[in-house]
């Protein structure tokens, strides 16, 4: 996905995924879930500014950010997006 590729280019981000989360009005919205590089911090305004600098269309910019220490993965290391979506829907993250 183009948005995830863009997030990986951010100097503070080590791992990034974008998943949908439920929204009453629109059905769903985009949420960026990231793991930062050691010693780095990030917030949603800096991601929005970075993506605007990269000329990405505004409608593709995530509306929510969650910073985690690690992502749920399969035994082979693939990120389990379905688990992240379920955790968002259940309010666990």
mmCIF file of the C-alpha atoms, coordinates in Angstrom:
data_MODEL
# 
_entry.id   MODEL 
# 
loop_
_atom_site.group_PDB 
_atom_site.id 
_atom_site.type_symbol 
_atom_site.label_atom_id 
_atom_site.label_alt_id 
_atom_site.label_comp_id 
_atom_site.label_asym_id 
_atom_site.label_entity_id 
_atom_site.label_seq_id 
_atom_site.pdbx_PDB_ins_code 
_atom_site.Cartn_x 
_atom_site.Cartn_y 
_atom_site.Cartn_z 
_atom_site.occupancy 
_atom_site.B_iso_or_equiv 
_atom_site.pdbx_formal_charge 
_atom_site.auth_seq_id 
_atom_site.auth_comp_id 
_atom_site.auth_asym_id 
_atom_site.auth_atom_id 
_atom_site.pdbx_PDB_model_num 
ATOM 1  C CA . UNK A 1 1  ? 0.000   0.000   0.000  1.00 0.00 ? 1  UNK A CA 1 
ATOM 2  C CA . UNK A 1 2  ? 1.284   3.457   -0.894 1.00 0.00 ? 2  UNK A CA 1 
ATOM 3  C CA . UNK A 1 3  ? 0.533   4.936   2.533  1.00 0.00 ? 3  UNK A CA 1 
ATOM 4  C CA . UNK A 1 4  ? 2.474   2.217   4.349  1.00 0.00 ? 4  UNK A CA 1 
ATOM 5  C CA . UNK A 1 5  ? 5.418   2.679   1.983  1.00 0.00 ? 5  UNK A CA 1 
ATOM 6  C CA . UNK A 1 6  ? 5.350   6.388   2.749  1.00 0.00 ? 6  UNK A CA 1 
ATOM 7  C CA . UNK A 1 7  ? 5.293   5.727   6.502  1.00 0.00 ? 7  UNK A CA 1 
ATOM 8  C CA . UNK A 1 8  ? 8.366   3.497   6.206  1.00 0.00 ? 8  UNK A CA 1 
ATOM 9  C CA . UNK A 1 9  ? 10.207  6.477   4.708  1.00 0.00 ? 9  UNK A CA 1 
ATOM 10 C CA . UNK A 1 10 ? 9.645   8.551   7.848  1.00 0.00 ? 10 UNK A CA 1 
ATOM 11 C CA . UNK A 1 11 ? 12.957  8.813   9.736  1.00 0.00 ? 11 UNK A CA 1 
ATOM 12 C CA . UNK A 1 12 ? 11.405  7.930   13.132 1.00 0.00 ? 12 UNK A CA 1 
ATOM 13 C CA . UNK A 1 13 ? 9.427   4.840   12.052 1.00 0.00 ? 13 UNK A CA 1 
ATOM 14 C CA . UNK A 1 14 ? 10.801  1.280   12.085 1.00 0.00 ? 14 UNK A CA 1 
ATOM 15 C CA . UNK A 1 15 ? 7.583   -0.661  11.352 1.00 0.00 ? 15 UNK A CA 1 
ATOM 16 C CA . UNK A 1 16 ? 4.265   0.633   10.028 1.00 0.00 ? 16 UNK A CA 1 
ATOM 17 C CA . UNK A 1 17 ? 0.878   -0.674  8.947  1.00 0.00 ? 17 UNK A CA 1 
ATOM 18 C CA . UNK A 1 18 ? -2.392  1.019   8.101  1.00 0.00 ? 18 UNK A CA 1 
ATOM 19 C CA . UNK A 1 19 ? -5.641  -0.659  9.106  1.00 0.00 ? 19 UNK A CA 1 
ATOM 20 C CA . UNK A 1 20 ? -9.268  0.376   9.081  1.00 0.00 ? 20 UNK A CA 1 
ATOM 21 C CA . UNK A 1 21 ? -11.174 1.078   12.248 1.00 0.00 ? 21 UNK A CA 1 
ATOM 22 C CA . UNK A 1 22 ? -14.962 1.380   12.620 1.00 0.00 ? 22 UNK A CA 1 
ATOM 23 C CA . UNK A 1 23 ? -16.609 4.781   12.228 1.00 0.00 ? 23 UNK A CA 1 
ATOM 24 C CA . UNK A 1 24 ? -20.340 5.375   12.665 1.00 0.00 ? 24 UNK A CA 1 
ATOM 25 C CA . UNK A 1 25 ? -20.601 8.074   10.006 1.00 0.00 ? 25 UNK A CA 1 
ATOM 26 C CA . UNK A 1 26 ? -18.190 6.836   7.320  1.00 0.00 ? 26 UNK A CA 1 
ATOM 27 C CA . UNK A 1 27 ? -18.157 3.116   8.047  1.00 0.00 ? 27 UNK A CA 1 
ATOM 28 C CA . UNK A 1 28 ? -14.417 3.040   8.593  1.00 0.00 ? 28 UNK A CA 1 
ATOM 29 C CA . UNK A 1 29 ? -11.359 5.278   8.805  1.00 0.00 ? 29 UNK A CA 1 
ATOM 30 C CA . UNK A 1 30 ? -7.610  4.771   8.470  1.00 0.00 ? 30 UNK A CA 1 
ATOM 31 C CA . UNK A 1 31 ? -5.356  4.206   11.460 1.00 0.00 ? 31 UNK A CA 1 
ATOM 32 C CA . UNK A 1 32 ? -1.564  4.088   11.283 1.00 0.00 ? 32 UNK A CA 1 
ATOM 33 C CA . UNK A 1 33 ? -0.021  1.683   13.751 1.00 0.00 ? 33 UNK A CA 1 
ATOM 34 C CA . UNK A 1 34 ? 3.724   2.111   14.098 1.00 0.00 ? 34 UNK A CA 1 
ATOM 35 C CA . UNK A 1 35 ? 6.771   0.999   16.016 1.00 0.00 ? 35 UNK A CA 1 
ATOM 36 C CA . UNK A 1 36 ? 9.342   3.755   16.283 1.00 0.00 ? 36 UNK A CA 1 
ATOM 37 C CA . UNK A 1 37 ? 13.079  3.358   15.920 1.00 0.00 ? 37 UNK A CA 1 
ATOM 38 C CA . UNK A 1 38 ? 14.913  3.094   19.257 1.00 0.00 ? 38 UNK A CA 1 
ATOM 39 C CA . UNK A 1 39 ? 15.111  6.469   20.976 1.00 0.00 ? 39 UNK A CA 1 
ATOM 40 C CA . UNK A 1 40 ? 12.636  8.123   18.594 1.00 0.00 ? 40 UNK A CA 1 
ATOM 41 C CA . UNK A 1 41 ? 9.137   9.486   19.173 1.00 0.00 ? 41 UNK A CA 1 
ATOM 42 C CA . UNK A 1 42 ? 6.341   10.340  16.799 1.00 0.00 ? 42 UNK A CA 1 
ATOM 43 C CA . UNK A 1 43 ? 2.883   11.910  16.897 1.00 0.00 ? 43 UNK A CA 1 
ATOM 44 C CA . UNK A 1 44 ? 0.008   12.285  14.458 1.00 0.00 ? 44 UNK A CA 1 
ATOM 45 C CA . UNK A 1 45 ? 0.701   15.940  13.547 1.00 0.00 ? 45 UNK A CA 1 
ATOM 46 C CA . UNK A 1 46 ? 4.254   15.076  12.490 1.00 0.00 ? 46 UNK A CA 1 
ATOM 47 C CA . UNK A 1 47 ? 2.992   12.177  10.353 1.00 0.00 ? 47 UNK A CA 1 
ATOM 48 C CA . UNK A 1 48 ? 0.383   14.415  8.721  1.00 0.00 ? 48 UNK A CA 1 
ATOM 49 C CA . UNK A 1 49 ? 3.013   17.086  7.997  1.00 0.00 ? 49 UNK A CA 1 
ATOM 50 C CA . UNK A 1 50 ? 5.427   14.484  6.604  1.00 0.00 ? 50 UNK A CA 1 
ATOM 51 C CA . UNK A 1 51 ? 2.791   12.986  4.308  1.00 0.00 ? 51 UNK A CA 1 
ATOM 52 C CA . UNK A 1 52 ? 1.716   16.407  3.062  1.00 0.00 ? 52 UNK A CA 1 
ATOM 53 C CA . UNK A 1 53 ? 5.370   17.192  2.274  1.00 0.00 ? 53 UNK A CA 1 
ATOM 54 C CA . UNK A 1 54 ? 5.459   13.967  0.250  1.00 0.00 ? 54 UNK A CA 1 
ATOM 55 C CA . UNK A 1 55 ? 2.422   15.203  -1.727 1.00 0.00 ? 55 UNK A CA 1 
ATOM 56 C CA . UNK A 1 56 ? 0.169   12.318  -0.775 1.00 0.00 ? 56 UNK A CA 1 
ATOM 57 C CA . UNK A 1 57 ? -3.548  12.996  -1.280 1.00 0.00 ? 57 UNK A CA 1 
ATOM 58 C CA . UNK A 1 58 ? -5.214  14.237  1.897  1.00 0.00 ? 58 UNK A CA 1 
ATOM 59 C CA . UNK A 1 59 ? -7.858  11.504  1.851  1.00 0.00 ? 59 UNK A CA 1 
ATOM 60 C CA . UNK A 1 60 ? -5.124  8.867   2.238  1.00 0.00 ? 60 UNK A CA 1 
ATOM 61 C CA . UNK A 1 61 ? -3.545  10.380  5.336  1.00 0.00 ? 61 UNK A CA 1 
ATOM 62 C CA . UNK A 1 62 ? -4.357  8.298   8.445  1.00 0.00 ? 62 UNK A CA 1 
ATOM 63 C CA . UNK A 1 63 ? -6.698  9.986   10.913 1.00 0.00 ? 63 UNK A CA 1 
ATOM 64 C CA . UNK A 1 64 ? -5.494  8.088   13.955 1.00 0.00 ? 64 UNK A CA 1 
ATOM 65 C CA . UNK A 1 65 ? -2.069  6.980   15.191 1.00 0.00 ? 65 UNK A CA 1 
ATOM 66 C CA . UNK A 1 66 ? -1.172  4.226   17.592 1.00 0.00 ? 66 UNK A CA 1 
ATOM 67 C CA . UNK A 1 67 ? 2.438   3.748   18.671 1.00 0.00 ? 67 UNK A CA 1 
ATOM 68 C CA . UNK A 1 68 ? 3.314   0.259   19.895 1.00 0.00 ? 68 UNK A CA 1 
ATOM 69 C CA . UNK A 1 69 ? 6.427   -1.454  21.177 1.00 0.00 ? 69 UNK A CA 1 
ATOM 70 C CA . UNK A 1 70 ? 5.844   -4.420  18.848 1.00 0.00 ? 70 UNK A CA 1 
ATOM 71 C CA . UNK A 1 71 ? 3.383   -5.798  16.310 1.00 0.00 ? 71 UNK A CA 1 
ATOM 72 C CA . UNK A 1 72 ? 1.579   -9.132  16.507 1.00 0.00 ? 72 UNK A CA 1 
ATOM 73 C CA . UNK A 1 73 ? 3.257   -11.415 13.980 1.00 0.00 ? 73 UNK A CA 1 
ATOM 74 C CA . UNK A 1 74 ? 3.039   -14.915 12.588 1.00 0.00 ? 74 UNK A CA 1 
ATOM 75 C CA . UNK A 1 75 ? 5.818   -17.418 13.358 1.00 0.00 ? 75 UNK A CA 1 
ATOM 76 C CA . UNK A 1 76 ? 7.433   -16.343 10.057 1.00 0.00 ? 76 UNK A CA 1 
ATOM 77 C CA . UNK A 1 77 ? 7.385   -12.662 11.072 1.00 0.00 ? 77 UNK A CA 1 
ATOM 78 C CA . UNK A 1 78 ? 4.484   -11.372 8.966  1.00 0.00 ? 78 UNK A CA 1 
ATOM 79 C CA . UNK A 1 79 ? 2.426   -8.662  10.691 1.00 0.00 ? 79 UNK A CA 1 
ATOM 80 C CA . UNK A 1 80 ? -1.066  -9.863  11.597 1.00 0.00 ? 80 UNK A CA 1 
ATOM 81 C CA . UNK A 1 81 ? -3.213  -6.963  10.405 1.00 0.00 ? 81 UNK A CA 1 
ATOM 82 C CA . UNK A 1 82 ? -6.405  -8.861  11.171 1.00 0.00 ? 82 UNK A CA 1 
ATOM 83 C CA . UNK A 1 83 ? -5.413  -8.970  14.862 1.00 0.00 ? 83 UNK A CA 1 
ATOM 84 C CA . UNK A 1 84 ? -4.682  -5.244  14.874 1.00 0.00 ? 84 UNK A CA 1 
ATOM 85 C CA . UNK A 1 85 ? -8.074  -4.523  13.255 1.00 0.00 ? 85 UNK A CA 1 
ATOM 86 C CA . UNK A 1 86 ? -9.808  -6.693  15.856 1.00 0.00 ? 86 UNK A CA 1 
ATOM 87 C CA . UNK A 1 87 ? -7.897  -5.028  18.705 1.00 0.00 ? 87 UNK A CA 1 
ATOM 88 C CA . UNK A 1 88 ? -9.000  -1.606  17.392 1.00 0.00 ? 88 UNK A CA 1 
ATOM 89 C CA . UNK A 1 89 ? -12.618 -2.717  17.026 1.00 0.00 ? 89 UNK A CA 1 
ATOM 90 C CA . UNK A 1 90 ? -12.601 -4.170  20.545 1.00 0.00 ? 90 UNK A CA 1 
ATOM 91 C CA . UNK A 1 91 ? -10.999 -1.039  22.026 1.00 0.00 ? 91 UNK A CA 1 
ATOM 92 C CA . UNK A 1 92 ? -7.909  -2.938  23.175 1.00 0.00 ? 92 UNK A CA 1 
ATOM 93 C CA . UNK A 1 93 ? -5.587  -0.432  21.514 1.00 0.00 ? 93 UNK A CA 1 
# 
